[in-house]
Coordinates of C-alpha atoms in Angstrom, one line a residue:
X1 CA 24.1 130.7 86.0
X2 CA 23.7 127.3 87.1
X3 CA 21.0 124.6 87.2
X4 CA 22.1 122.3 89.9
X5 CA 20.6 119.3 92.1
X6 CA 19.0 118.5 95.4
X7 CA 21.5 116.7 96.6
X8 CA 19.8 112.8 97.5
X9 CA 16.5 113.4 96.0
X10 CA 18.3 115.4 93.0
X11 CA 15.2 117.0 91.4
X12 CA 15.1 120.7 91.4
X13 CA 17.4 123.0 89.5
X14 CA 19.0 126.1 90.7
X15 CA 20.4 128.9 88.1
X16 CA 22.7 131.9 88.9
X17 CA 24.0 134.3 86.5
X18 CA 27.0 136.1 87.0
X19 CA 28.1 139.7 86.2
X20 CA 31.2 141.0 86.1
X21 CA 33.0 141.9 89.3
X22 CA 32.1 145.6 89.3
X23 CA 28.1 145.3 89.4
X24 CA 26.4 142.9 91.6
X25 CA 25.3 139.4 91.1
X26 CA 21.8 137.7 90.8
X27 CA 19.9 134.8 91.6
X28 CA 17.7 132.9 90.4
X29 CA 16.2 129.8 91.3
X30 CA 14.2 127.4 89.2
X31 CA 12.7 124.0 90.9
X32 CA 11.0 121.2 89.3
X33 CA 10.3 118.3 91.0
X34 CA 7.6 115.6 91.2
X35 CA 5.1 116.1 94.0
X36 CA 6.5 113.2 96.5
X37 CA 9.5 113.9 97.1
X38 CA 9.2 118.2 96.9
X39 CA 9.6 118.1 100.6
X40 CA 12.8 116.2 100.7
X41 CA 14.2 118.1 97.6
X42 CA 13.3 121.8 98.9
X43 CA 14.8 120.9 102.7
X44 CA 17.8 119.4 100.7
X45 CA 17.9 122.6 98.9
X46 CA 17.5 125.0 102.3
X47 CA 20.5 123.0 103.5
X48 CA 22.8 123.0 100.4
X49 CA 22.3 126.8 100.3
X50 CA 21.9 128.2 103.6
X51 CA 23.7 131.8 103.2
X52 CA 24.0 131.5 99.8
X53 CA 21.9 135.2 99.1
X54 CA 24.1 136.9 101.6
X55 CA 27.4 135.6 100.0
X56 CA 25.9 135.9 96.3
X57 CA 23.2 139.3 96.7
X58 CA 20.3 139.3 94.4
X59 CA 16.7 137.9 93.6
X60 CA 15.7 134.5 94.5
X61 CA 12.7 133.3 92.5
X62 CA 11.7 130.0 93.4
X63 CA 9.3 128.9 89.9
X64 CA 7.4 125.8 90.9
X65 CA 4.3 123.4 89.1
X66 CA 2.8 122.9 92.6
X67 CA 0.9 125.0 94.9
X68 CA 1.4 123.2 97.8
X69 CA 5.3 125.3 97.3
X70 CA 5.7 127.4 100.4
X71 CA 8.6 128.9 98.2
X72 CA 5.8 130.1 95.4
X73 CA 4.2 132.2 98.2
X74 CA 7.0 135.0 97.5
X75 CA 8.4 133.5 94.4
X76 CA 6.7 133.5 90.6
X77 CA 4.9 130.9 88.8
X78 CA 5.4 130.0 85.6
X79 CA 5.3 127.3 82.9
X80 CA 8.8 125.3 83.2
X81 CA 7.2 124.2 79.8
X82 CA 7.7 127.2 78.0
X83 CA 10.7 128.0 76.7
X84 CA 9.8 131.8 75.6
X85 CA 9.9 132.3 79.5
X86 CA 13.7 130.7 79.7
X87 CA 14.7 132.6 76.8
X88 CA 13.6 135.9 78.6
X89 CA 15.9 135.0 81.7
X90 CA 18.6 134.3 79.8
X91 CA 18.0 136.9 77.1
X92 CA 18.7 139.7 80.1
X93 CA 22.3 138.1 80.9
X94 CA 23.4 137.5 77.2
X95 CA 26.2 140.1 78.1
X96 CA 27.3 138.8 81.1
X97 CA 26.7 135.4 81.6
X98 CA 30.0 133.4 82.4
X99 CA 28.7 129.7 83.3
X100 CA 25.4 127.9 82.5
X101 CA 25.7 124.2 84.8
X102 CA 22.2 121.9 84.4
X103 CA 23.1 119.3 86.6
X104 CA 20.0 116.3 87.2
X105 CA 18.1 118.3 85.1
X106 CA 14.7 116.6 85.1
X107 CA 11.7 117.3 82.2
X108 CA 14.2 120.8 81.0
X109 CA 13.0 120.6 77.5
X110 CA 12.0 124.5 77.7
X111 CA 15.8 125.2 79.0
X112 CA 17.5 123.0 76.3
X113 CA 15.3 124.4 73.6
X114 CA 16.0 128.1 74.9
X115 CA 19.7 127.3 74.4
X116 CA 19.0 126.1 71.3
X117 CA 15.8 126.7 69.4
X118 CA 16.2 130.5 69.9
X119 CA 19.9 130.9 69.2
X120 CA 21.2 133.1 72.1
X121 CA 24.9 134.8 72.0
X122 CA 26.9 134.9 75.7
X123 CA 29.9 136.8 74.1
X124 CA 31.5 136.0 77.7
X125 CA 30.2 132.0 78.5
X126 CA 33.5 130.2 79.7
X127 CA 31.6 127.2 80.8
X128 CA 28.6 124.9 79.7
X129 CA 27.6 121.8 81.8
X130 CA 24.8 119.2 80.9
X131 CA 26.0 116.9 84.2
X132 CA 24.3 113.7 85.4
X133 CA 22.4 113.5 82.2
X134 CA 22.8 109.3 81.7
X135 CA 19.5 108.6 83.2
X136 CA 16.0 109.2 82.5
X137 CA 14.4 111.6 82.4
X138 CA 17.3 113.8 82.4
X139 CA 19.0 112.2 79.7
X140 CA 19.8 114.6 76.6
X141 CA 17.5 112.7 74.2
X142 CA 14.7 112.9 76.4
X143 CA 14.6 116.2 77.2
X144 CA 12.8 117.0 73.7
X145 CA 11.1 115.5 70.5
X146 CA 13.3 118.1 68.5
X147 CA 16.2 117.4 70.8
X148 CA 15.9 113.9 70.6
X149 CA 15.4 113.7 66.9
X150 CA 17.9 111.7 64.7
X151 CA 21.0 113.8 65.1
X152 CA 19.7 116.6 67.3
X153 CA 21.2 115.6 70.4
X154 CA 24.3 115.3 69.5
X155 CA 27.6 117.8 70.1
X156 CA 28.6 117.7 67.2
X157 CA 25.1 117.5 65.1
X158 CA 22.4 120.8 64.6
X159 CA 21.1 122.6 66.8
X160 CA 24.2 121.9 69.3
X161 CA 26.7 122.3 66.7
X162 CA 25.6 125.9 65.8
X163 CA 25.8 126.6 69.6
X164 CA 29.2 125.4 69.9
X165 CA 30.5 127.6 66.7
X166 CA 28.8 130.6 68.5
X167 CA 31.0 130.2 71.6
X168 CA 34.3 129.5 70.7
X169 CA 35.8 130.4 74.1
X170 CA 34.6 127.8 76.5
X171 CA 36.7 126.7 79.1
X172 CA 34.6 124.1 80.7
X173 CA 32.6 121.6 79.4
X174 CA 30.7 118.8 80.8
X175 CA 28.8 116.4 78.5
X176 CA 27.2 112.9 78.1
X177 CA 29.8 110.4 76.5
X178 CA 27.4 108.9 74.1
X179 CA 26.5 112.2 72.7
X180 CA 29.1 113.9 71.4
X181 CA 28.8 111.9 67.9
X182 CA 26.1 110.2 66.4
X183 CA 26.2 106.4 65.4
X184 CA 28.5 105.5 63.0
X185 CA 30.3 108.5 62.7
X186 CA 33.9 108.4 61.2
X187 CA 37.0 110.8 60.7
X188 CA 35.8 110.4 57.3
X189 CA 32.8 111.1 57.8
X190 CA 33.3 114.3 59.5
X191 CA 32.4 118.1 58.5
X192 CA 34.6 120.6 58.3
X193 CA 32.2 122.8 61.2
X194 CA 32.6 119.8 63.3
X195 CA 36.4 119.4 62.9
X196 CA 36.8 123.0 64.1
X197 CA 34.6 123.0 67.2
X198 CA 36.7 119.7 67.8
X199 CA 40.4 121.6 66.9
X200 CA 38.5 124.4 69.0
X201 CA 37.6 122.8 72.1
X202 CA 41.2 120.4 72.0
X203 CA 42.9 124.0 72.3
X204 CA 40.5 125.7 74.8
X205 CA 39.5 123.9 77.4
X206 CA 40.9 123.1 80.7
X207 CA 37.9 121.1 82.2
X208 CA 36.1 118.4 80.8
X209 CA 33.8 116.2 82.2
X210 CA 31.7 113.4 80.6
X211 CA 28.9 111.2 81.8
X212 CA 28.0 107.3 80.6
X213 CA 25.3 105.2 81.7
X214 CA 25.3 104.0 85.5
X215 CA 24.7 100.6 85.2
X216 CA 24.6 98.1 88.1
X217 CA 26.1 94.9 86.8
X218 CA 29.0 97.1 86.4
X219 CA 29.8 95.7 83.0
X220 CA 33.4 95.1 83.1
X221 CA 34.1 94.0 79.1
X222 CA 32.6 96.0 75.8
X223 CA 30.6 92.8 75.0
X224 CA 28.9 92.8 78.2
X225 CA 28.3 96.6 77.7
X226 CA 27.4 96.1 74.2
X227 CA 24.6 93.8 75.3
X228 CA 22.9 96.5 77.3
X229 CA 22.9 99.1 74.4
X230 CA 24.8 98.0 70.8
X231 CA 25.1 101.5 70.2
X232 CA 27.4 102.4 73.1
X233 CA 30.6 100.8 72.4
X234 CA 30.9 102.5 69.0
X235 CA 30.0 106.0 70.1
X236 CA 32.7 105.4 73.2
X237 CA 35.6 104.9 70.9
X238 CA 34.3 107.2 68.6
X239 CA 35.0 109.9 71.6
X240 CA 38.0 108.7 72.4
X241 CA 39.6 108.3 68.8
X242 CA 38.4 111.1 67.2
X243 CA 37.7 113.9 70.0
X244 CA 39.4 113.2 73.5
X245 CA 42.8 112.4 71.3
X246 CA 42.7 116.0 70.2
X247 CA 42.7 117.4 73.5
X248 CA 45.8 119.0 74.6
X249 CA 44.8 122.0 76.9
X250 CA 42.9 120.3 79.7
X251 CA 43.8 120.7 83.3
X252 CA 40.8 118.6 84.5
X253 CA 39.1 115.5 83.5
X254 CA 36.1 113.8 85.1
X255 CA 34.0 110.6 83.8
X256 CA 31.4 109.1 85.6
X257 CA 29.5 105.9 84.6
X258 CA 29.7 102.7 83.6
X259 CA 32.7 102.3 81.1
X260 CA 34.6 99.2 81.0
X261 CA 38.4 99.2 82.1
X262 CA 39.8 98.5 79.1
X263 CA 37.7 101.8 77.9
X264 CA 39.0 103.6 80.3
X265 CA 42.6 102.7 79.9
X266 CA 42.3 103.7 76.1
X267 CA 40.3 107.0 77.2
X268 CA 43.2 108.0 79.5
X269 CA 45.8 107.1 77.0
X270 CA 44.0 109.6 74.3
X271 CA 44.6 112.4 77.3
X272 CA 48.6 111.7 76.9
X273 CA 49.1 115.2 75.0
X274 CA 47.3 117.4 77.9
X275 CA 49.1 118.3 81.7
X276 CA 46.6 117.5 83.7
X277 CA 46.3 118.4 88.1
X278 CA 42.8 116.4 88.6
X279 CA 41.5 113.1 87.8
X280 CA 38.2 111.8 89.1
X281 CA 36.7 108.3 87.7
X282 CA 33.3 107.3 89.4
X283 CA 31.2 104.2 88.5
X284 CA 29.8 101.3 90.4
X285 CA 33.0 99.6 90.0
X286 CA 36.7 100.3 91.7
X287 CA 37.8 102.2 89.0
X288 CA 41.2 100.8 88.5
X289 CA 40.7 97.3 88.9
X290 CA 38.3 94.8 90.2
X291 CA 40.8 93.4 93.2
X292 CA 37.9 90.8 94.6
X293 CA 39.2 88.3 91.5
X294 CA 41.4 86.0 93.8
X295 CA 39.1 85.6 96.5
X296 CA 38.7 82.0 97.5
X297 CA 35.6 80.4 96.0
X298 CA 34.7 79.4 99.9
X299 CA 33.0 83.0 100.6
X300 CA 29.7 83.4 99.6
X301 CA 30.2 86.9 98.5
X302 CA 31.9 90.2 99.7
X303 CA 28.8 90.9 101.9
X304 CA 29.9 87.9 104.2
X305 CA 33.8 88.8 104.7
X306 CA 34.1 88.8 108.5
X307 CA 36.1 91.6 109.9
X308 CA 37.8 89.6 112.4
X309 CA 39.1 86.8 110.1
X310 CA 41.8 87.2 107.6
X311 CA 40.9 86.7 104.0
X312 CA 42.3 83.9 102.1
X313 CA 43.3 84.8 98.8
X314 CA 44.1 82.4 95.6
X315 CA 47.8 84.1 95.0
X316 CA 50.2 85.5 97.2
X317 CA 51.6 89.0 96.7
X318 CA 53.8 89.5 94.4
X319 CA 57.0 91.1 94.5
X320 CA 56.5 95.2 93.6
X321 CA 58.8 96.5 91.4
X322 CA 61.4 98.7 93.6
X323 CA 62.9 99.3 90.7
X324 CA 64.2 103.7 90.2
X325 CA 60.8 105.4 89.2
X326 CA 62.8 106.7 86.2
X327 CA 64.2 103.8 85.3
X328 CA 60.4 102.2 86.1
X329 CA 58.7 104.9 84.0
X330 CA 61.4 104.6 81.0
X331 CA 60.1 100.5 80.4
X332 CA 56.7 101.6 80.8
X333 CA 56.8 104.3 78.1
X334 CA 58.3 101.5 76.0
X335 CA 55.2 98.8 76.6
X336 CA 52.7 101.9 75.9
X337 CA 54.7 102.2 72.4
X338 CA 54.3 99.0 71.7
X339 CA 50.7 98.8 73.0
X340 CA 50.1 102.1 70.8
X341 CA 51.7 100.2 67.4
X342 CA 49.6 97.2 68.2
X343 CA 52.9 94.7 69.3
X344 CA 51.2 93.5 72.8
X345 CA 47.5 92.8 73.5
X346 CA 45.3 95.2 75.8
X347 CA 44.7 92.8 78.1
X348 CA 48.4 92.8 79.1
X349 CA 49.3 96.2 79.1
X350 CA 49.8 99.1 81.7
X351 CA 47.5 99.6 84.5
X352 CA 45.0 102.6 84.3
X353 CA 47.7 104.5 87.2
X354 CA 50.9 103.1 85.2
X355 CA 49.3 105.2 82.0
X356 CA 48.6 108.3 83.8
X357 CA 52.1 108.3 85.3
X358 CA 53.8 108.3 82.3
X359 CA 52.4 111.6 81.0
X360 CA 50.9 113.6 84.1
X361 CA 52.8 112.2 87.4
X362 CA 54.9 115.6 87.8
X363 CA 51.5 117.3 87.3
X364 CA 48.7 115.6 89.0
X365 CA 47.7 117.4 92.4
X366 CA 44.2 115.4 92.9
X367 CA 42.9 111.8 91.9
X368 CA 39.8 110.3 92.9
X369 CA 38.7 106.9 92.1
X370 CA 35.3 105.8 93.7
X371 CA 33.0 102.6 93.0
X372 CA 32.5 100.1 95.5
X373 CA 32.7 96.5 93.5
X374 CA 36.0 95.5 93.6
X375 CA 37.6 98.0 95.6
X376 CA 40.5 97.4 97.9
X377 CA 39.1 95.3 101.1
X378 CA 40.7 97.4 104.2
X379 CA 42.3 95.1 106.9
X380 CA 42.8 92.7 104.5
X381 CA 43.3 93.7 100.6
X382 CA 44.0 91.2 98.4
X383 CA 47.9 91.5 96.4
X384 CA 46.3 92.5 93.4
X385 CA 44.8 95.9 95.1
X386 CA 47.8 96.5 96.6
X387 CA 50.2 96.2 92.9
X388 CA 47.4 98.8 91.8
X389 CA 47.8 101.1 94.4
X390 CA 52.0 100.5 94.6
X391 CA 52.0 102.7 91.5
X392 CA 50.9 106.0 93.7
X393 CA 54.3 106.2 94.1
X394 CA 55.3 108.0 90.4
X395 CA 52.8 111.1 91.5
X396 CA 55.4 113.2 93.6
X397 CA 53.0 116.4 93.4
X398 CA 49.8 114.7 94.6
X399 CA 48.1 116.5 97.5
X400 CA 44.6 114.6 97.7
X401 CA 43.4 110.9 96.9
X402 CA 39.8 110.1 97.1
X403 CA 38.9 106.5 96.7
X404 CA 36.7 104.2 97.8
X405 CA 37.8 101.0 100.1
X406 CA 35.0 97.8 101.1
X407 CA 34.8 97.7 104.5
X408 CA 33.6 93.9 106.0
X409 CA 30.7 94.3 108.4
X410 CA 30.0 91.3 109.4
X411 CA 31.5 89.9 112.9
X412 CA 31.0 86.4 114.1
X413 CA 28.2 85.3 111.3
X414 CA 26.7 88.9 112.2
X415 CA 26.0 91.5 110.1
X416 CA 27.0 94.8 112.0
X417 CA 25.5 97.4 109.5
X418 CA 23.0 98.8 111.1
X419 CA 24.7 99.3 114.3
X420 CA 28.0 100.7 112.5
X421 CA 25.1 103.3 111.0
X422 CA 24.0 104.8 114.5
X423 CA 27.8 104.2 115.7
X424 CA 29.3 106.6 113.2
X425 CA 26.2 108.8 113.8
X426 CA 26.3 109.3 117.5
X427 CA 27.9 112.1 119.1
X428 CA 27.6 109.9 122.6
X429 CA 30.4 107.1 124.1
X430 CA 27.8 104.4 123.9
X431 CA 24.7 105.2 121.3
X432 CA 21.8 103.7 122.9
X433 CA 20.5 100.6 122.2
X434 CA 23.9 99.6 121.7
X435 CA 24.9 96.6 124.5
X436 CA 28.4 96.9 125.6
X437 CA 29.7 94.0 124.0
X438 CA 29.1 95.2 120.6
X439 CA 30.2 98.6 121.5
X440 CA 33.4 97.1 122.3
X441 CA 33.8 95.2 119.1
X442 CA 32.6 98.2 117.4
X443 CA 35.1 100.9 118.8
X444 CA 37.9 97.8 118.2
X445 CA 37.2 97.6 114.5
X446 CA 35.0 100.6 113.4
X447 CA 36.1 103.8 115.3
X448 CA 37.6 106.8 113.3
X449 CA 41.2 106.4 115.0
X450 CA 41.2 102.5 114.0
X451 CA 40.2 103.0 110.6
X452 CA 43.1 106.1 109.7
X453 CA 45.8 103.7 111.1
X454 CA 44.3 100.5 109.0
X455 CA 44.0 103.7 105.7
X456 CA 47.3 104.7 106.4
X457 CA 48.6 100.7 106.3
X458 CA 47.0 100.5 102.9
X459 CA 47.9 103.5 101.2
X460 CA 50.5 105.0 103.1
X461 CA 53.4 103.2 102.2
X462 CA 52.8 102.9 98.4
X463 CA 52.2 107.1 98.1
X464 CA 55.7 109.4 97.1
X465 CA 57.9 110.1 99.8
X466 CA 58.4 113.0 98.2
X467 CA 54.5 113.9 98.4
X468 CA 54.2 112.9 102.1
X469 CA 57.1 115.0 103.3
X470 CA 55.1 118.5 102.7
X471 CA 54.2 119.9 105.9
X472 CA 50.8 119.5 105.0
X473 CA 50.7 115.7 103.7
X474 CA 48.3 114.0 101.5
X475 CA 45.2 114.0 102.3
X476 CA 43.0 111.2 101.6
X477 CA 39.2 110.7 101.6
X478 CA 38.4 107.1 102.4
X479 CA 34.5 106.4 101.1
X480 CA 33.2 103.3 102.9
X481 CA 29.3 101.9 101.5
X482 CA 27.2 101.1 104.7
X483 CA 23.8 99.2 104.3
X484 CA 20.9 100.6 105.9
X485 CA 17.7 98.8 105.7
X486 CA 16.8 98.9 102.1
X487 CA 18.9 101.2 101.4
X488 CA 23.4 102.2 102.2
X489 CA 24.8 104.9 102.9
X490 CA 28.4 106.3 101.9
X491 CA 30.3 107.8 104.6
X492 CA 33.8 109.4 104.5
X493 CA 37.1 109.3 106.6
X494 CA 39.7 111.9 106.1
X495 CA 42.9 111.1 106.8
X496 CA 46.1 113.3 106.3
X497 CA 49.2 111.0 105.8
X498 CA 53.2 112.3 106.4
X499 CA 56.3 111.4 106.3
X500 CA 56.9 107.0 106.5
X501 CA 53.2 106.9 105.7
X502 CA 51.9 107.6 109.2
X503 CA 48.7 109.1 110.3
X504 CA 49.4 113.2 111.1
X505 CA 45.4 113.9 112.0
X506 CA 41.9 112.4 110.8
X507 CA 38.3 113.7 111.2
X508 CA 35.1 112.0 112.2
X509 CA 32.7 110.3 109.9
X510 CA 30.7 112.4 107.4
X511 CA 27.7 111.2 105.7
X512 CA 26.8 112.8 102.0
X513 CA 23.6 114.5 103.7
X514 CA 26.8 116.3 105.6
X515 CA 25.8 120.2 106.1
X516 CA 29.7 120.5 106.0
X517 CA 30.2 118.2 103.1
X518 CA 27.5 119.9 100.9
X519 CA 28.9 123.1 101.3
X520 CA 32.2 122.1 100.9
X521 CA 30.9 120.6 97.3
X522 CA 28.9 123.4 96.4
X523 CA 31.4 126.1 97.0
X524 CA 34.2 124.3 96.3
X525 CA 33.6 123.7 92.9
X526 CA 34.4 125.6 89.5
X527 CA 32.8 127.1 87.2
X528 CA 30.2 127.5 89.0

C-alpha cells in the first residue's frame, strides 16, 4: 500500500496493498485535495499512472469530498474523516501488507489514527513511509489533536512507539527529522522500549529517509536555523547522536530539507559504521557547499551572471591534491579522528564528500546532491566548486551523479529565461516567436549538445578513472532552475561520461511534468 502525491500540485494520495506473489494484487486509490486545484492534481494523477491497473490488476476506488469528481461517478464516497473506514481497508490486508508510503499526505488524521489509535498488526510490513511531511498541513503534528499532543508525534513516544515494537522487521523507513524524539530528550533520559526499537531499527534497516523543514533563506549556520524554530537544532543532534550513530545496516540514506552544512557533515559522519550504495541530499541550497562565496562584490546577484562573460572570482584555484587516493584517504581518516576527539574545530574539517569517502567510497553506486543556491556555476565555476567536486575521484564504484549546476541566463544585460523555456520545449529548429539572432545565441550557449560538453568539463575530469572506464560510464543528471514568469522550472540533462571524461551520449531536456520522468520515478522506486 501506498499513499503517494500528485506530482506539482501534490495533493491526493494513492494506496496499494500488496499480496504475496501467488495471489493477485489490489488497488486502491484514495484522493484528497482542495477544490482548486482537483483538476491539476487528478490530470497529474492520470499521467503519473497511466497503465498502472494493467501492470498492478485490481480495484481502483477513487474516495473523494467533492462531487464535482468525475472519478466518484464509478468510485465510492466516503468520509476521509473517519478513521473506522481506514481501519476497515487496512484491517482486510493485515496479512499481507508489505509497504504503507503517505507521501504529501494532506488533512490524513483518519489514516494516521487508523495506524495508530486502533492498533493494527502487518505480521509481514517491510516498509513505513511518512515522506514530505515538513510542511503544513502535512506535517506529523498537524495531522491530529491526539497526534499532535505533547509527545504523541514522536517515533519514539506513544502511540508511535507501540507501533514500532509491533513491527520489528522493517526494512524501510522514511520519517520527519524533528520527530523521532521529543525536546530535550537525552541518552539518559531514554526508556528501555525506546532503546530497543533504536538497537532494532540500527540492525534492520537498509533504507532510511528523513525529512526537515524547507526553508528559503537556506539557513546555512544552527543559529540562523535556531532563529526560525529554537526547538530544531536540539532535536537534529538528538537524531544524529543518539539514533543515526546506531545505524549500521543501511544501504540507503535520503534527507531532504533545510539542515545546515555543518549538520549535515555530523549526520554523515554518524552513518560511518553502515555500507551504504545511495546517497541523496536535497534542500534549497547546493548541498555540499555554497561555491557563490568568492564571487566579486561587483555582481548584483547570481541572477545577473552573463553567459557570455567570464566570472571574476576573489581567489584563484587552488592546487588539488594529486596526491595516491590511499595515501589521500589515510590523512583524512586521521583529521576525522581528531575532528571525532575534539583536536580541530568543525569549521576546518573534511568536506561533506571527503567524509563519505572514507567509509563508503568502494560502496557507493548513486549520489545525488540537488539545491540551487550555491551550486556550481557551469561555464564558469568558481575554484571552490571545483575542490568540492575533485573529491568524486575516491568513489571508484559510482555509476550515477545527480546534482544540480546554476546556469546564467542572462546575455548582453538580457535575461533569456523565458526564451530558454520554449527553446528546450520545442520539438522544432526555430520555436516560433523566436528571431534568429537569439536562436543563434541560444543554440551557441543553451542547446543539449553544448551543455553535455560544458557538464562533462566540470565533472568529468574530477570523477574515478576507474568508474568512467565501464562500458557503460557514469551517468549524470545535470538539474538546471529556469524562471518562468512567476514561477521556474527544473529541467534535466543526462549525460553519460567515459573514459578521459568525455561525453559518450546525452538526451534532450526533460522537464519534472516529464510523462517519461514520472514514470521513471514512480516505478523506479522501492518499497513501493
Amino acid at each position: 500500500m501506498y499513499i503517494s502525491r500528485a506530482h506539482g500540485a501534490r495533493l491526493f494520495d494513492l494506496a496499494r496493498s500488496r499480496t504475496d506473489s501467488s495471489s493477485s494484487s489490489k488497488t486502491y486509490k484514495f484522493i484528497t485535495h482542495v477544490p482548486e486545484t482537483l483538476e491539476n492534481a487528478v490530470g497529474l494523477d492520470s499521467t503519473i499512472y497511466t497503465g498502472l491497473a494493467e501492470q498492478h490488476p485490481g480495484t481502483v476506488l477513487d474516495i473523494c469530498g467533492n462531487a464535482s469528481c468525475l472519478g466518484c461517478a464509478n468510485g465510492l464516497r466516503k468520509d476521509q474523516n473517519d478513521p473506522l473506514f481506514f481501519y476497515g481497508v487496512l484491517n482486510g490486508q493485515t496479512q499481507t501488507l508489505t509497504s504503507i508510503t503517505f507521501d504529501w499526505l494532506l488533512n490524513g488524521r483518519a489514516v494516521i489514527e487508523a495506524l495508530t489509535s486502533t492498533k493494527p498488526h502487518f505480521p509481514r510490513l517491510r516498509a513505513l513511509q511518512l515522506r514530505t511531511a515538513v510542511k503544513p498541513p502535512a506535517q506529523l503534528g498537524a495531522t491530529s489533536s491526539s497526534v499532535a499532543s505533547q509527545t504523541g508525534s514522536y517515533l519514539l513516544s506513544p502511540p508511535w512507539l507501540e507501533f514500532f515494537q509491533r513491527h520489528p522487521n522493517l526494512e524501510c523507513l522514511a520519517w520527519p527529522i524533528e520527530h523521532f524524539l521529543p525536546d530535550g530528550t537525552q541518552r539518559r533520559t531514554l526508556g528501555d522500549d525506546a532503546r530497543n526499537v533504536i538497537r532494532t531499527l540500527g540492525h534492520r534497516l537498509k533504507s532510511l529517509r528523513v525529512d526537515a523543514r524547507m526553508l528559503n533563506d537556506h539557513p546555512d549556520t544552527v543559529e540562523m536555523l535556531g532563529a526560525h524554530s529554537p526547538q530544531t537544532p536540539g532535536r537534529l543532534t538528538a537524531f544524529i547522536r543518539l539514533i543515526a550513530s546506531q545505524m549500521r545496516s543501511l544501504k540507503v540514506f535520503k534527507v531532504e530539507g533545510t539542515i545546515p552544512i555543518e549538520l549535515r557533515l555530523e549526520l554523515l559522519e554518524a552513518l560511518q559504521y553502515c555500507t551504504l550504495q545511495k546517497i541523496v541530499v536535497i534542500g534549497v541550497s547546493w548541498a555540499l557547499a555554497d561555491t557563490w562565496t568568492d564571487l566579486e562584490d561587483n555582481y548584483n546577484s547570481h541572477w545577473s551572471l552573463d553567459i557570455g562573460r567570464p566570472i571574476s572570482w576573489k581567489i584563484d584555484l587552488p592546487s588539488i591534491q594529486q596526491t595516491p587516493v590511499q595515501d589521500d584517504l589515510v590523512e583524512a581518516q586521521k583529521e576525522l579522528q581528531a575532528l571525532s576527539l575534539g583536536v580541530v574545530r568543525r569549521a576546518a574539517a573534511l568536506s561533506i564528500l571527503e567524509v563519505l569517502a572514507l567509509g563508503q567510497a568502494s560502496s557507493v553506486i548513486e549520489l545525488k546532491f540537488s539545491g540551487f543556491v550555491g551550486a556550481p556555476v557551469l561555464f564558469y565555476p568558481s575554484p571552490k566548486a571545483q575542490v568540492e567536486l575533485s573529491h568524486l575521484r575516491h568513489f571508484h564504484n559510482l555509476r550515477y551523479l545527480t546534482t544540480a549546476v546554476w546556469l546564467a541566463t542572462s546575455h548582453e544585460n538580457q535575461d533569456l529565461s523565458p526564451q530558454i523555456f520554449e527553446f528546450w520545449e520545442a520539438t522544432t529548429r526555430n520555436p516560433v516567436g523566436i528571431p534568429q539572432y537569439l536562436h543563434d545565441t541560444l543554440t551557441k550557449y543553451y542547446s543539449p549538445a553544448v551543455l553535455a560538453d560544458k557538464v562533462a568539463e566540470l565533472i568529468g575530469p574530477h570523477l574515478s578513472a576507474q568508474a568512467c572506464a565501464r562500458p557503460a560510464g557514469v551517468k549524470i543528471k545535470v538539474l538546471f532552475l529556469i524562471q518562468q514568469s512567476q514561477d521556474s522550472e527544473i529541467f534535466e540533462l543526462q549525460v553519460v561520461i567515459g573514459n578521459e571524461g568525455k561525453v559518450m551520449s546525452f538526451a534532450e531536456m526533460r522537464d519534472e511534468n516529464h510523462p517519461e520522468k514520472l514514470q521513471e520515478k514512480m516505478f523506479g522506486r522501492e518499497w513501493f
